[in-house]
GROMACS .gro file of C-alpha atoms in nm:
model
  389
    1UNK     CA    1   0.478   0.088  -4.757
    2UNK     CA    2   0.085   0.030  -4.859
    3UNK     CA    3  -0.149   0.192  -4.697
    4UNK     CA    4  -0.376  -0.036  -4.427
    5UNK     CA    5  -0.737  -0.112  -4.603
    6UNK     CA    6  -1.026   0.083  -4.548
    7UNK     CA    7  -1.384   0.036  -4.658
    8UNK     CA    8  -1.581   0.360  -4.640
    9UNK     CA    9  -1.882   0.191  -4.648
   10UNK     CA   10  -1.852  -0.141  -4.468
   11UNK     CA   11  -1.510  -0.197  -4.279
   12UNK     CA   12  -1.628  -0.406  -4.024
   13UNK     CA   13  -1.660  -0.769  -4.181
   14UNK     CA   14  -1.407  -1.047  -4.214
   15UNK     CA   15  -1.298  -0.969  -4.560
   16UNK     CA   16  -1.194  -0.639  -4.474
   17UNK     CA   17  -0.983  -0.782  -4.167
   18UNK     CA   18  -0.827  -1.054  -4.367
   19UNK     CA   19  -0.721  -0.821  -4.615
   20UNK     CA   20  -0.554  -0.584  -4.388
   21UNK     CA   21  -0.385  -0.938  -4.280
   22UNK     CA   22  -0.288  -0.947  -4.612
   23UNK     CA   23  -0.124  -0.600  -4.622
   24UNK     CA   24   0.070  -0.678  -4.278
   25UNK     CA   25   0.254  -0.973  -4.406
   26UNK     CA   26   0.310  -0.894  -4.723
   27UNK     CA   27   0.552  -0.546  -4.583
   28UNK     CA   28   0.647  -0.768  -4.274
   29UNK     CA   29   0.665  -1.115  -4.338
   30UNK     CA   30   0.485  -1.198  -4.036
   31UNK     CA   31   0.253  -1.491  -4.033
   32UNK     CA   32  -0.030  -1.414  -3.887
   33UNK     CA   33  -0.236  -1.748  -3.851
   34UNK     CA   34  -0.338  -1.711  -3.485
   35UNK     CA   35  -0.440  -1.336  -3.485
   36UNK     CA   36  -0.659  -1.410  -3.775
   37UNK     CA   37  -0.816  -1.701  -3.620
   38UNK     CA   38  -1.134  -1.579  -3.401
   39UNK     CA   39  -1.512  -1.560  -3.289
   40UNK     CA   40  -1.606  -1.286  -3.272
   41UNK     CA   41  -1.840  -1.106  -3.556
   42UNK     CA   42  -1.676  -0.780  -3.677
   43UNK     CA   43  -1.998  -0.616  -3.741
   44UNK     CA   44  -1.969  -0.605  -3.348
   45UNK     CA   45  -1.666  -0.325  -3.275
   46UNK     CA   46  -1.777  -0.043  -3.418
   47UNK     CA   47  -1.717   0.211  -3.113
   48UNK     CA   48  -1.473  -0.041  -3.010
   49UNK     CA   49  -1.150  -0.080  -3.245
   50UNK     CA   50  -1.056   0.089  -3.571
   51UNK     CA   51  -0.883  -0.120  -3.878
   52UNK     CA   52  -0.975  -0.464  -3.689
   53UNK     CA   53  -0.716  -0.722  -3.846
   54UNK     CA   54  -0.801  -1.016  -3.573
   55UNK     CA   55  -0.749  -1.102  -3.197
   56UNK     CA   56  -0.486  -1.083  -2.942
   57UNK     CA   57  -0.540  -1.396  -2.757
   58UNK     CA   58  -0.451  -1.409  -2.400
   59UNK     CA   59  -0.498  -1.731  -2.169
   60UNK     CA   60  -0.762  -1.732  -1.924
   61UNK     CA   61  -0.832  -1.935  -1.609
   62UNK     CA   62  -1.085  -1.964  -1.339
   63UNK     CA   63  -0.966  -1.848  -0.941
   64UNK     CA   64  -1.176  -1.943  -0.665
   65UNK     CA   65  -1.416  -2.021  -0.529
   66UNK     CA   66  -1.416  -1.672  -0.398
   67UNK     CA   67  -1.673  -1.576  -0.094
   68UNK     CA   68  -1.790  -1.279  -0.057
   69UNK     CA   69  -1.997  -1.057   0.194
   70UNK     CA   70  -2.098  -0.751   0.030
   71UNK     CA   71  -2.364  -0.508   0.002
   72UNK     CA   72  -2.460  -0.578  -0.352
   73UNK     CA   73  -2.190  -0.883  -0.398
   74UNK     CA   74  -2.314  -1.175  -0.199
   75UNK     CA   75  -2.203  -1.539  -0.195
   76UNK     CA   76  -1.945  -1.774  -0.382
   77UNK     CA   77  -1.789  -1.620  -0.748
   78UNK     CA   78  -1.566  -1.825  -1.015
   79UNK     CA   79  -1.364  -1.514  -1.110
   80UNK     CA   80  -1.223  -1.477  -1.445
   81UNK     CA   81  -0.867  -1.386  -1.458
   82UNK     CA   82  -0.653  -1.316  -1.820
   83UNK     CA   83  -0.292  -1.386  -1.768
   84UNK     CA   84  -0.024  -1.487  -1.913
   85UNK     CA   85   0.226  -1.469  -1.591
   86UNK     CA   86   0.261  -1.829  -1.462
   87UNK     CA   87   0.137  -1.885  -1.059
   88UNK     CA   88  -0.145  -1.550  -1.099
   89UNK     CA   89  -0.444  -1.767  -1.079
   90UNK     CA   90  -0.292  -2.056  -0.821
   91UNK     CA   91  -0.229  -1.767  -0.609
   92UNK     CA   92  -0.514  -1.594  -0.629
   93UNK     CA   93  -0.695  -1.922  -0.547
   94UNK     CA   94  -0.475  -1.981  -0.196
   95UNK     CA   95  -0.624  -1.667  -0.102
   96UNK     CA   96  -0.973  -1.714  -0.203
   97UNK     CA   97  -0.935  -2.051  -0.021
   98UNK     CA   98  -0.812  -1.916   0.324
   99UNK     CA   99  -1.094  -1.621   0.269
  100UNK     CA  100  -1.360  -1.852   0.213
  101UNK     CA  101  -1.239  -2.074   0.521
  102UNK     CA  102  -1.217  -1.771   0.738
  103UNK     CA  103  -1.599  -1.680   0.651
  104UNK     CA  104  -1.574  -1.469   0.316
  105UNK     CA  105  -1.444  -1.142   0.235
  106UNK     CA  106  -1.700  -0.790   0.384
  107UNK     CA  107  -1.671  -0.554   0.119
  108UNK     CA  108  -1.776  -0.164   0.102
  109UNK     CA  109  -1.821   0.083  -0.162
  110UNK     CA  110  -1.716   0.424  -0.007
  111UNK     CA  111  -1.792   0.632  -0.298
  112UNK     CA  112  -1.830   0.719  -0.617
  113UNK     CA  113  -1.713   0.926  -0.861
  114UNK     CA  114  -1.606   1.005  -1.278
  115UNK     CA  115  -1.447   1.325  -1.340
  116UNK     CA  116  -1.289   1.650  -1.616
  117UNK     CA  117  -1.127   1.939  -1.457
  118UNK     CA  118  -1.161   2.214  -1.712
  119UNK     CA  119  -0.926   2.535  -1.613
  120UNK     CA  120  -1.014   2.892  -1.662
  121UNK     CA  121  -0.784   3.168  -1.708
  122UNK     CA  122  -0.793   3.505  -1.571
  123UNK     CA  123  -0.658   3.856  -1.663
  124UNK     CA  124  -0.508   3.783  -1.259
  125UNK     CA  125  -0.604   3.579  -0.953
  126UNK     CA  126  -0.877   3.868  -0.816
  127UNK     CA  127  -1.085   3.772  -1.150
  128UNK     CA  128  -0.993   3.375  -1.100
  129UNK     CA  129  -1.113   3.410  -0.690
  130UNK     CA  130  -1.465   3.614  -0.829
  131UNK     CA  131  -1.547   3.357  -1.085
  132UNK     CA  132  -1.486   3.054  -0.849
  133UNK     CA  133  -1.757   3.234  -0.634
  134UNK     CA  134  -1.994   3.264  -0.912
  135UNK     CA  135  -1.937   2.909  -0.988
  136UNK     CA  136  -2.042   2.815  -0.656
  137UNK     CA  137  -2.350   3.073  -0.680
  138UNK     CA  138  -2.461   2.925  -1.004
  139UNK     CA  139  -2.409   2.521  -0.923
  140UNK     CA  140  -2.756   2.493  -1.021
  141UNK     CA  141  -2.749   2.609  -1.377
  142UNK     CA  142  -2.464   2.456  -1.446
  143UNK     CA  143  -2.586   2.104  -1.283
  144UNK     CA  144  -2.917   2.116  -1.553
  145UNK     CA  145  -2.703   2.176  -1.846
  146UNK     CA  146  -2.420   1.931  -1.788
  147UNK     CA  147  -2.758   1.708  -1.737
  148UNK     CA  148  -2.873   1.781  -2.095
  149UNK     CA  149  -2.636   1.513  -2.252
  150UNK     CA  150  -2.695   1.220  -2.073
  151UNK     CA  151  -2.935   0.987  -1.896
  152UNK     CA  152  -2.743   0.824  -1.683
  153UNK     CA  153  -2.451   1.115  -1.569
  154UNK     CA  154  -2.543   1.288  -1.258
  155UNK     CA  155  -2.355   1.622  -1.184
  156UNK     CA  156  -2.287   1.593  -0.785
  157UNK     CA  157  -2.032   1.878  -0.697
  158UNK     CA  158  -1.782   2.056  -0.831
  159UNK     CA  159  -1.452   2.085  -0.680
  160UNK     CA  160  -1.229   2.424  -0.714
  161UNK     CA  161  -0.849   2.456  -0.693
  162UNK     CA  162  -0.674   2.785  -0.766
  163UNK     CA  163  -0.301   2.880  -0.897
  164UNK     CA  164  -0.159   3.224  -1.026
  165UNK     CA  165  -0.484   3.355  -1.193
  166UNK     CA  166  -0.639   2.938  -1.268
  167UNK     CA  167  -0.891   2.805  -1.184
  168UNK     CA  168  -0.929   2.455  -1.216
  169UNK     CA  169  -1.300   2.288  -1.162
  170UNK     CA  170  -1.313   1.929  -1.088
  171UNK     CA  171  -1.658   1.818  -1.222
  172UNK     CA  172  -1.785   1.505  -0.985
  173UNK     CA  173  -2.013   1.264  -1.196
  174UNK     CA  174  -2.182   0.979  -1.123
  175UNK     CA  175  -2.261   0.707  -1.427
  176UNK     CA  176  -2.466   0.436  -1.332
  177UNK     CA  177  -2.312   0.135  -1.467
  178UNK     CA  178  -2.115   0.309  -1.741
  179UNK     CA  179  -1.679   0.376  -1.627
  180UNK     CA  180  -1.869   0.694  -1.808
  181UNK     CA  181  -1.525   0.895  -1.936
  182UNK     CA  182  -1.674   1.014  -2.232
  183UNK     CA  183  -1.976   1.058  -2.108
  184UNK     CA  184  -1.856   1.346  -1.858
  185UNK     CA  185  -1.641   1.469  -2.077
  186UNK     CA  186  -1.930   1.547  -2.377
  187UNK     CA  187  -2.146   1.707  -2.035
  188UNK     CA  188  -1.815   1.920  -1.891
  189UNK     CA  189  -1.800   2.066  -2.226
  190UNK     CA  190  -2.148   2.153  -2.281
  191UNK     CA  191  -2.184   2.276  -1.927
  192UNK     CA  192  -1.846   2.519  -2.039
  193UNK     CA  193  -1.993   2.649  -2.343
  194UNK     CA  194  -2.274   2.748  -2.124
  195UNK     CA  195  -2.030   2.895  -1.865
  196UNK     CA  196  -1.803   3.091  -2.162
  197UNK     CA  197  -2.122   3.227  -2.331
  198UNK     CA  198  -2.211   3.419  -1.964
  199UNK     CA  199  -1.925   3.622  -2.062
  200UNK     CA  200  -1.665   3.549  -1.726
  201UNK     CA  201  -1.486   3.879  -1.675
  202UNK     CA  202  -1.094   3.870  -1.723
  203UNK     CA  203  -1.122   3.508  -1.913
  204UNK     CA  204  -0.808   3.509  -2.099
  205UNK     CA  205  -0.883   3.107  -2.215
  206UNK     CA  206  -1.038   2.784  -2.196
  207UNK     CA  207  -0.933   2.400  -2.207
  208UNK     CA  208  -1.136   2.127  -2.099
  209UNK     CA  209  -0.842   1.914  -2.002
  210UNK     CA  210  -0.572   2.011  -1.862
  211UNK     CA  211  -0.420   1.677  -1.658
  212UNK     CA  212  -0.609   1.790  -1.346
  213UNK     CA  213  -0.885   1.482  -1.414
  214UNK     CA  214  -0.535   1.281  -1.378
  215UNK     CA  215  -0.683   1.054  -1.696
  216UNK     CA  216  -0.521   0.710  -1.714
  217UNK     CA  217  -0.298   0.832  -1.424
  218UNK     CA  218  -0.257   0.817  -1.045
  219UNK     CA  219  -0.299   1.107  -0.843
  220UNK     CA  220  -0.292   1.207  -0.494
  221UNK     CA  221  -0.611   1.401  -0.542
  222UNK     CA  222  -0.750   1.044  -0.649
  223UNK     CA  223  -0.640   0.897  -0.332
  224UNK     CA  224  -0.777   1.156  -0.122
  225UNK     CA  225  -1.091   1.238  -0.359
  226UNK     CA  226  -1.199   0.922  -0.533
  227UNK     CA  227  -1.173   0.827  -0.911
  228UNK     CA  228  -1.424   0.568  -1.016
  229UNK     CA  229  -1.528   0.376  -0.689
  230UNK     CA  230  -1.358   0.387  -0.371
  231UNK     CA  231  -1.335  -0.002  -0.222
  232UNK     CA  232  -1.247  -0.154   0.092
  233UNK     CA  233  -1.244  -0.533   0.152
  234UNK     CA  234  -1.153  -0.662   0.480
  235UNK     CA  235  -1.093  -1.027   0.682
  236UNK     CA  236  -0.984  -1.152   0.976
  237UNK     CA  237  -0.789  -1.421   0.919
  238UNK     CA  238  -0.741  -1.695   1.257
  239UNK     CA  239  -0.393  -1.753   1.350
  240UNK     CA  240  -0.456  -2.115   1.293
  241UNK     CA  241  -0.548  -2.114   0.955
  242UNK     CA  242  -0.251  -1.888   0.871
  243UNK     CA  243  -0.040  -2.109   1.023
  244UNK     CA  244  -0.238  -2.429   0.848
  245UNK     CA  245  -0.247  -2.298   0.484
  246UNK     CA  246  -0.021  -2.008   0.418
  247UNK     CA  247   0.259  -2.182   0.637
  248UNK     CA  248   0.364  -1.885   0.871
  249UNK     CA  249   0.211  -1.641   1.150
  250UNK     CA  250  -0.035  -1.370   1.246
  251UNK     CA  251   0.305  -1.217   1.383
  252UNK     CA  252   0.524  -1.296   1.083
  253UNK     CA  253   0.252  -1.135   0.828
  254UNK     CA  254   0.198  -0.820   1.047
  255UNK     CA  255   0.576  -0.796   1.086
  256UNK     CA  256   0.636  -0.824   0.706
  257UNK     CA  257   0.339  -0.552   0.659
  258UNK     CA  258   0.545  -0.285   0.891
  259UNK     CA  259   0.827  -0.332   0.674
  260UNK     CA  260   0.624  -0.341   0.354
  261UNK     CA  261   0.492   0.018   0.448
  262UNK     CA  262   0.849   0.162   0.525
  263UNK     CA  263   0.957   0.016   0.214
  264UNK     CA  264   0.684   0.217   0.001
  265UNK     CA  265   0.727   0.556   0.205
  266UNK     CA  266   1.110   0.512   0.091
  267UNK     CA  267   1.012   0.455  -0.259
  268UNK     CA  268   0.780   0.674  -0.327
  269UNK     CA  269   0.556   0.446  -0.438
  270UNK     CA  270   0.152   0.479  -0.463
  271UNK     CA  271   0.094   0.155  -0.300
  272UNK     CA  272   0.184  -0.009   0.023
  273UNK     CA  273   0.060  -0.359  -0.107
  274UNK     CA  274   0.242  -0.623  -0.285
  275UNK     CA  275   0.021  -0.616  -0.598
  276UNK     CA  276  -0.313  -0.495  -0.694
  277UNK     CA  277  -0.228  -0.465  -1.056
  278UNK     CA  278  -0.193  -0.817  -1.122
  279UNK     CA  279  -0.544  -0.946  -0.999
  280UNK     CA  280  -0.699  -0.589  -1.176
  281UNK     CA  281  -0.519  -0.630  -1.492
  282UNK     CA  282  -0.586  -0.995  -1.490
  283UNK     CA  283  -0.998  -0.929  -1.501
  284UNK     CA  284  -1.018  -0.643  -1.647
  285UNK     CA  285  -0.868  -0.824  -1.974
  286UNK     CA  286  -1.119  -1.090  -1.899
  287UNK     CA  287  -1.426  -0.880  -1.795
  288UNK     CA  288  -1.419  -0.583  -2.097
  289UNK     CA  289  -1.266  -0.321  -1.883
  290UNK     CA  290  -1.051  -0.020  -2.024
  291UNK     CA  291  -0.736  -0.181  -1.930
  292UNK     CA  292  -0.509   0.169  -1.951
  293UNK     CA  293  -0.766   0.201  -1.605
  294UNK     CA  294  -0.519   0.048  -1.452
  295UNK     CA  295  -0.296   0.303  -1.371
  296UNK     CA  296  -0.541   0.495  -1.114
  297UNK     CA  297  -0.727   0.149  -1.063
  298UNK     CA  298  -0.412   0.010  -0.921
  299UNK     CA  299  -0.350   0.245  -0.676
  300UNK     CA  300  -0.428   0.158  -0.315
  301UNK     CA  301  -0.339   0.130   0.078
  302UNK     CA  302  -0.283  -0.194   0.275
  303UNK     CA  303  -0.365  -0.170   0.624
  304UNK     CA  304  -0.322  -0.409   0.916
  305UNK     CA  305  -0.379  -0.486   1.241
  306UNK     CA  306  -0.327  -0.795   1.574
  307UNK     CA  307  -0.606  -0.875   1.768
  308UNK     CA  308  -0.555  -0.963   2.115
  309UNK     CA  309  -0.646  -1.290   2.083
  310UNK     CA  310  -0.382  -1.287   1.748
  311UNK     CA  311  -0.602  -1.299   1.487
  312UNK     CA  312  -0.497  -1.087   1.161
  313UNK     CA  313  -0.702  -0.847   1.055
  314UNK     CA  314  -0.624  -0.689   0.718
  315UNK     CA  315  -0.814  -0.430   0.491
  316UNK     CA  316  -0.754  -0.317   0.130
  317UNK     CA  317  -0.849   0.015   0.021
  318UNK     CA  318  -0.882   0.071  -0.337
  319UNK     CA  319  -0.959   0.468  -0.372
  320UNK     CA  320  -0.990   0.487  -0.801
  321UNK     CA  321  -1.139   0.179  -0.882
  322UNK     CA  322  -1.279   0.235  -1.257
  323UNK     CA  323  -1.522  -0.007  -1.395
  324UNK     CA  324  -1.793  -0.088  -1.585
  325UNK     CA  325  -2.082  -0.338  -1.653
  326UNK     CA  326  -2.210  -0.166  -1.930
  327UNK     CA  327  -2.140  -0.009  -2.286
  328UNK     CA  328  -1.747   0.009  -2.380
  329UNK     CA  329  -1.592  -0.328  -2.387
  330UNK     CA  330  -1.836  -0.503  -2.174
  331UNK     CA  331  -2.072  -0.636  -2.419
  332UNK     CA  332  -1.843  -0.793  -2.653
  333UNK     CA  333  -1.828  -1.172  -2.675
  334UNK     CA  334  -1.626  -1.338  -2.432
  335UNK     CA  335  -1.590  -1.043  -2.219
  336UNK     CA  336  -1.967  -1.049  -2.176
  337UNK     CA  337  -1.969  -1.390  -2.120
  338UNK     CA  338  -1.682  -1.318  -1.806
  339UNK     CA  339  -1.896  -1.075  -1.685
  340UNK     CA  340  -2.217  -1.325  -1.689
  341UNK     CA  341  -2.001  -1.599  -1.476
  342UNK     CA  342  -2.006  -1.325  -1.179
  343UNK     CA  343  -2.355  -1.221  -1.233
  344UNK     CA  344  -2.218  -0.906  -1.332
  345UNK     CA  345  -2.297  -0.821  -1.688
  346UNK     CA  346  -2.563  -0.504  -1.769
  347UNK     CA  347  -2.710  -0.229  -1.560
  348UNK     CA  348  -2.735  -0.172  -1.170
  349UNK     CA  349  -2.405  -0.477  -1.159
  350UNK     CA  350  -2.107  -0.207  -1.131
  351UNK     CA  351  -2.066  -0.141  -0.730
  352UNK     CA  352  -2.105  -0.590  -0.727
  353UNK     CA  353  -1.858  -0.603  -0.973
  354UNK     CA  354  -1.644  -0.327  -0.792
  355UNK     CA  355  -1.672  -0.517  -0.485
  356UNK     CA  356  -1.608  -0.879  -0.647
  357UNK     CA  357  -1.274  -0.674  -0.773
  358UNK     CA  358  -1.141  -0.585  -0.425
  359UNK     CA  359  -1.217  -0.929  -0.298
  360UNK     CA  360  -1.001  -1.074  -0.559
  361UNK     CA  361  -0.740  -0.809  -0.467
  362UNK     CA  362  -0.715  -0.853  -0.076
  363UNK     CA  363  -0.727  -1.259  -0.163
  364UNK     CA  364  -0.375  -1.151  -0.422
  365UNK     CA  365  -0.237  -0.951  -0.103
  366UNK     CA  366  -0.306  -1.262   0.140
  367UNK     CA  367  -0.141  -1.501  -0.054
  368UNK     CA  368   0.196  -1.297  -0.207
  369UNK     CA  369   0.204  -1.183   0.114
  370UNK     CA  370   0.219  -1.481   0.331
  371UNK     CA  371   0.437  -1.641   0.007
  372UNK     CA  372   0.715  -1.359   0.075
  373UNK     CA  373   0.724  -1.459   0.455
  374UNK     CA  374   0.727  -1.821   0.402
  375UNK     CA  375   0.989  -1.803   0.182
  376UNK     CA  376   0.780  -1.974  -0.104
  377UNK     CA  377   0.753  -1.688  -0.347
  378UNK     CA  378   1.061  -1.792  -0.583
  379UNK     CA  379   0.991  -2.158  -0.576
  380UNK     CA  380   0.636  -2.140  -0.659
  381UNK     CA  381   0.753  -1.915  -1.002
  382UNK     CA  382   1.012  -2.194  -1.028
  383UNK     CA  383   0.650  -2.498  -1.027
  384UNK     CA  384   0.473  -2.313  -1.191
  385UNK     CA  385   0.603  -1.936  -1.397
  386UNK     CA  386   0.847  -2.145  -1.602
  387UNK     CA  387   0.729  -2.239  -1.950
  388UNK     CA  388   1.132  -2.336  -2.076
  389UNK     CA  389   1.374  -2.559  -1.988
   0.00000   0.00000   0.00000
């Protein structure tokens, strides 16, 4: 097969992409009409994409309006949503409707927080236990030169956990408007070489990653810890308006949410909602996000509660929310322009935008929810998820 088309010097322009077009069909036979048919300038993507061929188009709608009463996210949002699953947005919109009746959506970022866990090993577990201490003793040091790479990063704490003669360190960043994986990464590694060139006794080896940072994966020590920004969103929801647009009960919902939970302790799973992925994946397509994000960003914890006078009270808690309004995908073309609809694009926008993102998800919860109860859930796919006869 022929190689795939490089230009040393330029690669980044639409001759270069249409030729790698070229390459594809010619050893595939695949037409490729729509993925070569796009807006975007190439000279953009550097940092972005390598051997850039064209676009993967995915359709995009509008939910909302969506209301919500934050502490940096504050009033109505159109929110952007990438999809190609049939009833997404229309749900997502019954939710946002039923929010917005019931007075908006308060939302709450708990904290905040980008991480690498380097490990160290030891000769045995006595050397592992005396360098954790001099880790502690020397936070300082370690804090300026970590520092040294970037502007924005922010070296808070650093976590310790211990096995056989490990020692892992879980290095807690903050990274301004930036999801900022690379950028702790680059100042965990110059903060090590510092740390190897002191010479730790009994240091057998070194790796700056060793699945402890739980990359692109859920953890429980994200869940307990934080990954990105920990969200809540919470509403109560009037018995009458349940009853009036979601067509059941305060009782039925909070009923369905018991057995909800049992069903995820049985499973295993890492959610007791129905599903945050779908309204995360949705705009983080649309907004520029680093989609694979997903898999930490989607774990969460539904949790629910009667008032006396029956009103439903429900709060979602998203513990590794990762997201950006700055740098990665977030400044190219339409992405940007997703970002601009919620106000959201550039610096000192990420905890609105991480609090527009909850809001969307507790609206997703509402309405699958109340769609499971009502027994609507498979004929709304049959209106409107069918695209065949």
């Amino acid at each position: 097969m022929q190689k795939i088309p490089r230009n040393k010097d330029n690669d980044y322009t639409c001759d270069m992409a249409t030729e790698r077009r070229r390459v594809i069909t010619e050893e595939t036979g695949a037409g490729l009409e729509h993925i070569g048919t796009y807006s975007i300038d190439p000279g953009l993507l550097p940092g972005n994409i390598e051997n850039f061929s064209g676009v993967a188009q995915v359709p995009m709608g509008f939910a909302g309006p969506l209301q919500v009463n934050g502490e940096h996210a504050r009033g109505e949002f159109y929110v952007p949503m990438a999809t190609s699953e049939g009833t997404l947005v229309a749900s997502y919109s019954r939710g946002m409707r039923i929010a917005r009746e019931a007075g908006g959506i308060k939302t709450t970022v708990i904290d905040d927080a980008m991480q690498r866990a380097p490990v160290f090993v030891f000769e045995d577990a006595r050397f592992a236990r005396e360098f954790g201490r001099w880790v502690s003793a020397h936070f300082a040091q370690i804090k300026a030169k970590a520092e040294e790479t970037t502007s924005s990063g922010k070296l808070i704490n650093i976590e310790q956990y211990a096995a056989a003669k490990m020692c892992w360190l879980r290095f807690n960043f903050t990274c301004g408007d930036a999801a900022g994986q690379n950028m702790v990464s680059k100042a965990t590694r110059h903060a090590c070489m510092w740390i190897l060139d002191q010479n730790p006794p009994g240091l057998e080896h070194f790796s700056l990653a060793a699945n402890f940072d739980t990359d692109k994966k859920h953890s429980w020590v994200n869940n307990l810890h934080t990954r990105g920004k920990r969200v809540v969103a919470e509403i109560v929801l009037p018995d009458h308006l349940i009853k009036t647009v979601l067509n059941t009960s305060s009782q039925a919902m909070y009923r369905q949410r018991q057995l909800s939970n049992m069903g995820s302790i049985m499973s295993g799973a890492v959610n007791n909602g129905a599903h945050y992925a779908n309204g995360i994946t949705a705009m983080f397509i649309a907004c520029g996000q680093d989609v694979a994000n997903v898999a930490e960003s989607s774990a969460g914890i539904n949790y629910a509660e009667i008032r006396d006078n029956g009103d439903y009270y429900l709060a979602i808690t998203i513990p590794s929310l990762v997201v950006a309004t700055y740098g990665g995908g977030t400044g190219l073309p339409t992405q940007r322009e997703c970002l601009n609809v919620l106000g959201c694009y550039g610096r000192d926008r990420v905890y609105k935008f991480a609090e527009i993102v909850a809001a969307t998800v507790l609206c997703g919860e509402l309405s699958l929810g109340a769609a499971v109860v009502a027994d609507e859930w498979v004929s709304s796919h049959d209106a409107y998820g069918r695209n065949r006869p």
